[in-house]
């Protein structure tokens, strides 16, 4: 019989994760940081792996509780809620769940863009209110036919979004710190320069300090009065009060937002606006894709504790051996 491995399941309960481990894994399930106070001291001392199953903060204080910690397997491709600096300094591997959600998130980005530009949600409300029986819904001011899209972040998901736009005959350019390998679209090293040249912007970068509020009042002003802003990245990449003001005073035309600064709280100003489409952070949220993400959380831990390298460690915590 293999040695027992104590794992903390931290975050929401998931059938694929809760039921995914062989018998030698001992699972300790806790939903949030407050609950962790109930963990018995002897268990704390035995935890060797953590499955972070949702957007719960795994900060330095939380991680430092576990002296035997070897690996954190986090749900989601973004890991700005896990302190990777602490992990790297303490020889703890962090894994995320890239690739398995790329196409789903790109589908959502395109759906959100089209719903925003062509006013699908307003048109749906119009029909349900019985107004079509009196008059046709007004023509949408926006169209994808005369737009250029600037993608902020040209990684796995940015490229999948660009492929969809290209198939729709929409010109694409992008901003990232470095030109993306093998990508033919025009690269802008400066976000503001790109904002001046496009009328539509889709954000799909990581969150965290390096992207915090990069989409600010100046960028939104440069996007201009035809401007459409789509955010499927993180709420933190936008100066949210500046975005609200830009939408209220016509600095930009409309926005489609899947992510917010203080989720799940969404400012009332946004909730009452007609020129926004708001989604509750669902870009990857189909059963198929979420199951694949959950499975990868499990598979990273299973690989590591059966003596193999984890499947998807993040760049900041390369595997150095045991
Ligand atoms: P990825 O392959 O690592 O791509 C990240 C891209 O962002 C790269 O092009 C990178 O290029 C760029 N980038 C990173 N830091 C930057 C900065 N400071 N300024 C400008 N560009 C920057 O990641 P991915 O798989 O495409 O995922 C991207 C992100 O999407 C995730 O981290 C997550 O935040 C978000 N996401 C959201 C949802 C959702 O549910 N809404 C779902 C999945 C993912 P450089 O390094 O050259 O700058
Ligand atoms: C998840 C995400 O919705 O992968 C990401 O970075 O934002 C999403 O796929 C998120 O982790 C919520 O739990």
mmCIF file of C-alpha atoms in Angstrom, residues 15-321:
data_model
loop_
_atom_site.group_PDB
_atom_site.id
_atom_site.type_symbol
_atom_site.label_atom_id
_atom_site.label_comp_id
_atom_site.label_asym_id
_atom_site.label_seq_id
_atom_site.Cartn_x
_atom_site.Cartn_y
_atom_site.Cartn_z
ATOM 1 C CA UNK A 15 -17.408 16.161 -7.540
ATOM 2 C CA UNK A 16 -14.522 15.614 -10.004
ATOM 3 C CA UNK A 17 -11.989 16.762 -7.396
ATOM 4 C CA UNK A 18 -13.610 15.303 -4.260
ATOM 5 C CA UNK A 19 -14.034 11.917 -5.954
ATOM 6 C CA UNK A 20 -10.889 11.950 -8.085
ATOM 7 C CA UNK A 21 -8.156 10.671 -5.763
ATOM 8 C CA UNK A 22 -7.078 7.107 -5.054
ATOM 9 C CA UNK A 23 -7.419 5.631 -1.545
ATOM 10 C CA UNK A 24 -3.948 6.605 -0.335
ATOM 11 C CA UNK A 25 -4.895 10.311 -0.523
ATOM 12 C CA UNK A 26 -6.491 11.692 2.660
ATOM 13 C CA UNK A 27 -8.637 14.708 1.800
ATOM 14 C CA UNK A 28 -9.328 17.572 4.209
ATOM 15 C CA UNK A 29 -12.033 19.886 2.829
ATOM 16 C CA UNK A 30 -12.331 23.557 3.775
ATOM 17 C CA UNK A 31 -14.299 26.171 1.848
ATOM 18 C CA UNK A 32 -12.626 29.419 2.918
ATOM 19 C CA UNK A 33 -9.820 30.986 4.895
ATOM 20 C CA UNK A 34 -11.988 31.450 8.008
ATOM 21 C CA UNK A 35 -12.744 27.694 8.119
ATOM 22 C CA UNK A 36 -9.042 26.847 8.037
ATOM 23 C CA UNK A 37 -8.877 27.852 11.726
ATOM 24 C CA UNK A 38 -10.663 24.565 12.492
ATOM 25 C CA UNK A 39 -7.863 22.433 10.999
ATOM 26 C CA UNK A 40 -6.283 20.305 13.723
ATOM 27 C CA UNK A 41 -2.592 21.053 14.360
ATOM 28 C CA UNK A 42 -1.504 17.467 13.571
ATOM 29 C CA UNK A 43 -3.299 17.656 10.183
ATOM 30 C CA UNK A 44 -1.728 21.057 9.400
ATOM 31 C CA UNK A 45 1.664 19.442 9.972
ATOM 32 C CA UNK A 46 0.886 16.578 7.550
ATOM 33 C CA UNK A 47 -0.529 18.543 4.557
ATOM 34 C CA UNK A 48 1.761 18.040 1.534
ATOM 35 C CA UNK A 49 -0.512 19.272 -1.258
ATOM 36 C CA UNK A 50 -3.300 21.812 -1.675
ATOM 37 C CA UNK A 51 -6.029 21.786 -4.322
ATOM 38 C CA UNK A 52 -7.282 25.377 -4.676
ATOM 39 C CA UNK A 53 -10.691 24.714 -6.228
ATOM 40 C CA UNK A 54 -11.875 28.283 -6.926
ATOM 41 C CA UNK A 55 -10.952 31.940 -6.607
ATOM 42 C CA UNK A 56 -10.117 31.708 -2.877
ATOM 43 C CA UNK A 57 -7.008 33.573 -1.700
ATOM 44 C CA UNK A 58 -3.978 31.358 -1.180
ATOM 45 C CA UNK A 59 -1.755 34.173 0.084
ATOM 46 C CA UNK A 60 1.564 33.910 1.927
ATOM 47 C CA UNK A 61 -0.112 33.807 5.367
ATOM 48 C CA UNK A 62 -2.353 30.954 4.284
ATOM 49 C CA UNK A 63 0.430 28.949 2.586
ATOM 50 C CA UNK A 64 2.874 29.523 5.463
ATOM 51 C CA UNK A 65 0.611 27.488 7.797
ATOM 52 C CA UNK A 66 1.727 24.273 6.101
ATOM 53 C CA UNK A 67 5.387 23.435 6.849
ATOM 54 C CA UNK A 68 5.408 20.228 4.728
ATOM 55 C CA UNK A 69 3.745 21.808 1.679
ATOM 56 C CA UNK A 70 5.211 20.624 -1.658
ATOM 57 C CA UNK A 71 2.618 21.577 -4.270
ATOM 58 C CA UNK A 72 -0.419 23.810 -4.837
ATOM 59 C CA UNK A 73 -2.685 22.716 -7.685
ATOM 60 C CA UNK A 74 -4.925 25.638 -8.541
ATOM 61 C CA UNK A 75 -8.159 25.652 -10.551
ATOM 62 C CA UNK A 76 -8.101 28.196 -13.405
ATOM 63 C CA UNK A 77 -5.415 29.369 -15.788
ATOM 64 C CA UNK A 78 -5.116 32.680 -13.914
ATOM 65 C CA UNK A 79 -3.394 32.309 -10.545
ATOM 66 C CA UNK A 80 -3.267 35.865 -9.245
ATOM 67 C CA UNK A 81 -5.051 34.579 -6.090
ATOM 68 C CA UNK A 82 -2.094 32.272 -5.280
ATOM 69 C CA UNK A 83 1.114 33.834 -3.917
ATOM 70 C CA UNK A 84 3.551 32.416 -6.465
ATOM 71 C CA UNK A 85 6.409 34.534 -5.048
ATOM 72 C CA UNK A 86 6.027 32.905 -1.631
ATOM 73 C CA UNK A 87 5.760 29.500 -3.312
ATOM 74 C CA UNK A 88 8.883 30.006 -5.398
ATOM 75 C CA UNK A 89 10.869 31.204 -2.347
ATOM 76 C CA UNK A 90 9.777 28.134 -0.350
ATOM 77 C CA UNK A 91 10.291 25.497 -3.055
ATOM 78 C CA UNK A 92 6.546 24.920 -3.411
ATOM 79 C CA UNK A 93 5.346 24.093 -6.933
ATOM 80 C CA UNK A 94 2.233 25.902 -8.186
ATOM 81 C CA UNK A 95 0.196 24.381 -11.032
ATOM 82 C CA UNK A 96 -2.655 25.991 -12.958
ATOM 83 C CA UNK A 97 -5.094 24.640 -15.586
ATOM 84 C CA UNK A 98 -4.096 26.113 -18.977
ATOM 85 C CA UNK A 99 -5.220 24.969 -22.463
ATOM 86 C CA UNK A 100 -8.291 22.916 -21.459
ATOM 87 C CA UNK A 101 -10.357 26.138 -21.202
ATOM 88 C CA UNK A 102 -8.820 28.154 -24.054
ATOM 89 C CA UNK A 103 -11.482 27.599 -26.729
ATOM 90 C CA UNK A 104 -14.398 27.963 -24.272
ATOM 91 C CA UNK A 105 -13.126 31.316 -23.007
ATOM 92 C CA UNK A 106 -12.481 32.509 -26.576
ATOM 93 C CA UNK A 107 -16.064 31.498 -27.503
ATOM 94 C CA UNK A 108 -17.346 33.580 -24.582
ATOM 95 C CA UNK A 109 -15.219 36.574 -25.569
ATOM 96 C CA UNK A 110 -16.615 36.534 -29.102
ATOM 97 C CA UNK A 111 -20.188 36.001 -27.864
ATOM 98 C CA UNK A 112 -19.825 38.866 -25.419
ATOM 99 C CA UNK A 113 -18.371 41.124 -28.102
ATOM 100 C CA UNK A 114 -21.188 40.439 -30.558
ATOM 101 C CA UNK A 115 -23.882 40.705 -27.847
ATOM 102 C CA UNK A 116 -22.447 44.094 -26.856
ATOM 103 C CA UNK A 117 -21.936 45.568 -30.326
ATOM 104 C CA UNK A 118 -25.271 44.345 -31.714
ATOM 105 C CA UNK A 119 -27.289 44.965 -28.504
ATOM 106 C CA UNK A 120 -28.582 41.372 -28.141
ATOM 107 C CA UNK A 121 -29.594 41.722 -24.487
ATOM 108 C CA UNK A 122 -31.548 44.947 -25.091
ATOM 109 C CA UNK A 123 -33.215 43.380 -28.160
ATOM 110 C CA UNK A 124 -34.193 40.297 -26.132
ATOM 111 C CA UNK A 125 -35.753 42.536 -23.448
ATOM 112 C CA UNK A 126 -37.583 44.478 -26.175
ATOM 113 C CA UNK A 127 -39.167 41.304 -27.603
ATOM 114 C CA UNK A 128 -40.139 39.928 -24.175
ATOM 115 C CA UNK A 129 -41.800 43.251 -23.318
ATOM 116 C CA UNK A 130 -44.075 42.765 -26.380
ATOM 117 C CA UNK A 131 -42.698 45.862 -28.117
ATOM 118 C CA UNK A 132 -41.953 44.071 -31.429
ATOM 119 C CA UNK A 133 -45.702 43.848 -32.041
ATOM 120 C CA UNK A 134 -45.724 47.651 -32.403
ATOM 121 C CA UNK A 135 -42.393 48.358 -34.087
ATOM 122 C CA UNK A 136 -39.110 46.783 -35.163
ATOM 123 C CA UNK A 137 -36.192 47.039 -32.734
ATOM 124 C CA UNK A 138 -34.049 50.073 -33.751
ATOM 125 C CA UNK A 139 -30.964 49.404 -35.895
ATOM 126 C CA UNK A 140 -27.867 48.894 -33.750
ATOM 127 C CA UNK A 141 -25.430 51.799 -33.795
ATOM 128 C CA UNK A 142 -22.579 49.311 -33.633
ATOM 129 C CA UNK A 143 -21.416 46.661 -36.107
ATOM 130 C CA UNK A 144 -18.372 44.428 -36.337
ATOM 131 C CA UNK A 145 -18.209 45.163 -40.064
ATOM 132 C CA UNK A 146 -16.378 48.490 -39.643
ATOM 133 C CA UNK A 147 -14.189 47.748 -36.633
ATOM 134 C CA UNK A 148 -10.597 46.912 -35.775
ATOM 135 C CA UNK A 149 -10.053 44.888 -32.612
ATOM 136 C CA UNK A 150 -7.037 45.437 -30.370
ATOM 137 C CA UNK A 151 -6.431 42.419 -28.135
ATOM 138 C CA UNK A 152 -4.624 43.106 -24.855
ATOM 139 C CA UNK A 153 -2.717 39.841 -24.225
ATOM 140 C CA UNK A 154 -1.858 37.557 -27.151
ATOM 141 C CA UNK A 155 -1.259 34.287 -25.278
ATOM 142 C CA UNK A 156 -3.206 31.039 -25.636
ATOM 143 C CA UNK A 157 -6.647 32.630 -25.262
ATOM 144 C CA UNK A 158 -5.780 35.887 -27.049
ATOM 145 C CA UNK A 159 -4.710 33.853 -30.092
ATOM 146 C CA UNK A 160 -7.900 31.751 -29.971
ATOM 147 C CA UNK A 161 -9.954 34.974 -29.913
ATOM 148 C CA UNK A 162 -7.905 36.354 -32.829
ATOM 149 C CA UNK A 163 -8.580 33.192 -34.885
ATOM 150 C CA UNK A 164 -12.319 33.659 -34.395
ATOM 151 C CA UNK A 165 -12.147 37.346 -35.366
ATOM 152 C CA UNK A 166 -10.082 36.515 -38.428
ATOM 153 C CA UNK A 167 -12.706 33.965 -39.527
ATOM 154 C CA UNK A 168 -15.258 36.775 -39.117
ATOM 155 C CA UNK A 169 -13.140 39.034 -41.372
ATOM 156 C CA UNK A 170 -12.427 41.497 -38.535
ATOM 157 C CA UNK A 171 -8.916 43.049 -38.520
ATOM 158 C CA UNK A 172 -6.867 42.269 -35.383
ATOM 159 C CA UNK A 173 -3.861 43.956 -33.743
ATOM 160 C CA UNK A 174 -2.505 43.370 -30.231
ATOM 161 C CA UNK A 175 -0.571 44.640 -27.243
ATOM 162 C CA UNK A 176 1.628 42.571 -24.936
ATOM 163 C CA UNK A 177 5.045 43.260 -23.392
ATOM 164 C CA UNK A 178 6.824 41.107 -25.999
ATOM 165 C CA UNK A 179 5.774 40.137 -29.530
ATOM 166 C CA UNK A 180 4.041 36.742 -29.439
ATOM 167 C CA UNK A 181 5.986 33.980 -31.228
ATOM 168 C CA UNK A 182 4.592 32.956 -34.607
ATOM 169 C CA UNK A 183 1.831 35.591 -34.522
ATOM 170 C CA UNK A 184 1.381 37.695 -37.655
ATOM 171 C CA UNK A 185 -0.877 40.464 -36.332
ATOM 172 C CA UNK A 186 0.614 43.928 -35.750
ATOM 173 C CA UNK A 187 2.197 44.202 -32.295
ATOM 174 C CA UNK A 188 2.024 47.407 -30.243
ATOM 175 C CA UNK A 189 4.619 47.592 -27.456
ATOM 176 C CA UNK A 190 2.575 50.479 -25.958
ATOM 177 C CA UNK A 191 -1.077 49.975 -25.007
ATOM 178 C CA UNK A 192 -1.936 53.663 -25.498
ATOM 179 C CA UNK A 193 -0.620 53.631 -29.082
ATOM 180 C CA UNK A 194 -2.855 50.664 -29.866
ATOM 181 C CA UNK A 195 -5.867 52.306 -28.186
ATOM 182 C CA UNK A 196 -5.442 55.328 -30.488
ATOM 183 C CA UNK A 197 -5.521 53.080 -33.582
ATOM 184 C CA UNK A 198 -8.491 50.818 -32.727
ATOM 185 C CA UNK A 199 -12.137 51.260 -31.741
ATOM 186 C CA UNK A 200 -12.608 47.903 -30.003
ATOM 187 C CA UNK A 201 -10.502 46.398 -27.233
ATOM 188 C CA UNK A 202 -10.579 42.924 -25.679
ATOM 189 C CA UNK A 203 -8.591 42.355 -22.465
ATOM 190 C CA UNK A 204 -7.269 38.816 -21.901
ATOM 191 C CA UNK A 205 -4.121 39.157 -19.781
ATOM 192 C CA UNK A 206 -3.332 37.765 -16.329
ATOM 193 C CA UNK A 207 -4.330 39.844 -13.300
ATOM 194 C CA UNK A 208 -1.847 40.903 -10.612
ATOM 195 C CA UNK A 209 0.491 43.836 -10.116
ATOM 196 C CA UNK A 210 1.923 44.050 -13.645
ATOM 197 C CA UNK A 211 -1.476 44.616 -15.282
ATOM 198 C CA UNK A 212 -3.279 46.473 -12.465
ATOM 199 C CA UNK A 213 -5.488 49.282 -13.872
ATOM 200 C CA UNK A 214 -3.556 49.264 -17.158
ATOM 201 C CA UNK A 215 -6.821 50.147 -18.903
ATOM 202 C CA UNK A 216 -7.266 53.604 -17.396
ATOM 203 C CA UNK A 217 -9.038 56.862 -18.271
ATOM 204 C CA UNK A 218 -6.355 57.798 -20.831
ATOM 205 C CA UNK A 219 -6.649 54.456 -22.668
ATOM 206 C CA UNK A 220 -10.457 54.684 -22.695
ATOM 207 C CA UNK A 221 -10.317 58.255 -24.040
ATOM 208 C CA UNK A 222 -7.991 57.076 -26.814
ATOM 209 C CA UNK A 223 -10.447 54.295 -27.713
ATOM 210 C CA UNK A 224 -12.935 57.090 -28.419
ATOM 211 C CA UNK A 225 -16.701 57.573 -28.674
ATOM 212 C CA UNK A 226 -17.168 54.521 -30.955
ATOM 213 C CA UNK A 227 -15.176 52.501 -28.445
ATOM 214 C CA UNK A 228 -16.242 49.069 -27.269
ATOM 215 C CA UNK A 229 -14.373 47.494 -24.361
ATOM 216 C CA UNK A 230 -14.604 43.768 -23.578
ATOM 217 C CA UNK A 231 -13.032 42.347 -20.414
ATOM 218 C CA UNK A 232 -12.572 38.588 -20.022
ATOM 219 C CA UNK A 233 -9.245 38.980 -18.157
ATOM 220 C CA UNK A 234 -9.580 40.144 -14.543
ATOM 221 C CA UNK A 235 -11.472 43.083 -13.023
ATOM 222 C CA UNK A 236 -8.153 44.374 -11.707
ATOM 223 C CA UNK A 237 -6.812 45.204 -15.200
ATOM 224 C CA UNK A 238 -9.272 48.113 -15.503
ATOM 225 C CA UNK A 239 -9.673 51.275 -13.472
ATOM 226 C CA UNK A 240 -13.342 50.458 -12.806
ATOM 227 C CA UNK A 241 -14.481 53.953 -11.669
ATOM 228 C CA UNK A 242 -12.809 55.412 -14.808
ATOM 229 C CA UNK A 243 -14.623 52.820 -16.958
ATOM 230 C CA UNK A 244 -17.970 53.678 -15.353
ATOM 231 C CA UNK A 245 -17.385 57.379 -15.994
ATOM 232 C CA UNK A 246 -16.338 56.736 -19.612
ATOM 233 C CA UNK A 247 -19.532 54.738 -20.199
ATOM 234 C CA UNK A 248 -21.717 57.352 -18.507
ATOM 235 C CA UNK A 249 -20.362 60.389 -20.356
ATOM 236 C CA UNK A 250 -19.971 58.820 -23.823
ATOM 237 C CA UNK A 251 -16.163 58.726 -23.785
ATOM 238 C CA UNK A 252 -16.703 55.144 -25.068
ATOM 239 C CA UNK A 253 -19.835 53.579 -26.539
ATOM 240 C CA UNK A 254 -20.313 50.305 -24.652
ATOM 241 C CA UNK A 255 -18.685 47.498 -22.680
ATOM 242 C CA UNK A 256 -19.060 43.748 -22.242
ATOM 243 C CA UNK A 257 -17.716 42.578 -18.885
ATOM 244 C CA UNK A 258 -17.248 39.055 -17.518
ATOM 245 C CA UNK A 259 -15.013 40.139 -14.633
ATOM 246 C CA UNK A 260 -15.131 42.907 -12.017
ATOM 247 C CA UNK A 261 -12.868 44.586 -9.472
ATOM 248 C CA UNK A 262 -14.702 43.314 -6.384
ATOM 249 C CA UNK A 263 -16.499 40.112 -7.447
ATOM 250 C CA UNK A 264 -19.209 39.036 -6.859
ATOM 251 C CA UNK A 265 -20.143 42.628 -6.069
ATOM 252 C CA UNK A 266 -20.831 44.677 -9.213
ATOM 253 C CA UNK A 267 -21.282 48.454 -8.905
ATOM 254 C CA UNK A 268 -24.893 49.644 -9.116
ATOM 255 C CA UNK A 269 -23.835 52.226 -11.742
ATOM 256 C CA UNK A 270 -22.976 49.363 -14.134
ATOM 257 C CA UNK A 271 -26.069 47.340 -13.268
ATOM 258 C CA UNK A 272 -28.428 50.121 -14.354
ATOM 259 C CA UNK A 273 -26.597 51.033 -17.597
ATOM 260 C CA UNK A 274 -28.117 50.071 -20.938
ATOM 261 C CA UNK A 275 -24.828 50.145 -22.859
ATOM 262 C CA UNK A 276 -23.182 47.262 -20.969
ATOM 263 C CA UNK A 277 -23.516 43.480 -21.072
ATOM 264 C CA UNK A 278 -22.623 41.943 -17.714
ATOM 265 C CA UNK A 279 -21.734 38.285 -17.141
ATOM 266 C CA UNK A 280 -21.027 36.701 -13.719
ATOM 267 C CA UNK A 281 -17.480 35.445 -14.522
ATOM 268 C CA UNK A 282 -18.690 32.548 -16.682
ATOM 269 C CA UNK A 283 -16.168 32.554 -19.538
ATOM 270 C CA UNK A 284 -15.051 28.957 -18.835
ATOM 271 C CA UNK A 285 -18.229 27.893 -17.061
ATOM 272 C CA UNK A 286 -19.640 24.969 -19.052
ATOM 273 C CA UNK A 287 -19.880 21.514 -17.456
ATOM 274 C CA UNK A 288 -17.492 20.065 -20.057
ATOM 275 C CA UNK A 289 -14.768 22.661 -19.602
ATOM 276 C CA UNK A 290 -15.059 22.991 -15.837
ATOM 277 C CA UNK A 291 -14.818 19.187 -15.493
ATOM 278 C CA UNK A 292 -11.645 19.219 -17.607
ATOM 279 C CA UNK A 293 -10.190 21.976 -15.396
ATOM 280 C CA UNK A 294 -11.117 20.066 -12.214
ATOM 281 C CA UNK A 295 -9.548 16.893 -13.630
ATOM 282 C CA UNK A 296 -6.294 18.740 -14.329
ATOM 283 C CA UNK A 297 -6.238 19.971 -10.705
ATOM 284 C CA UNK A 298 -6.415 16.313 -9.624
ATOM 285 C CA UNK A 299 -3.976 15.018 -12.257
ATOM 286 C CA UNK A 300 -1.244 17.483 -11.243
ATOM 287 C CA UNK A 301 -1.394 16.233 -7.646
ATOM 288 C CA UNK A 302 -1.624 12.573 -8.648
ATOM 289 C CA UNK A 303 1.384 12.903 -10.950
ATOM 290 C CA UNK A 304 3.531 14.636 -8.318
ATOM 291 C CA UNK A 305 2.698 12.183 -5.524
ATOM 292 C CA UNK A 306 3.327 9.172 -7.766
ATOM 293 C CA UNK A 307 6.875 10.405 -8.357
ATOM 294 C CA UNK A 308 6.327 12.073 -11.757
ATOM 295 C CA UNK A 309 6.621 15.753 -12.709
ATOM 296 C CA UNK A 310 3.363 17.697 -12.444
ATOM 297 C CA UNK A 311 1.664 18.298 -15.799
ATOM 298 C CA UNK A 312 1.241 22.074 -15.784
ATOM 299 C CA UNK A 313 3.525 23.897 -13.332
ATOM 300 C CA UNK A 314 3.629 27.694 -13.710
ATOM 301 C CA UNK A 315 6.813 29.325 -15.010
ATOM 302 C CA UNK A 316 7.629 30.969 -11.642
ATOM 303 C CA UNK A 317 7.888 27.603 -9.819
ATOM 304 C CA UNK A 318 9.759 25.206 -12.096
ATOM 305 C CA UNK A 319 10.151 21.661 -10.785
ATOM 306 C CA UNK A 320 13.558 21.359 -9.128
ATOM 307 C CA UNK A 321 13.214 17.808 -7.872
#
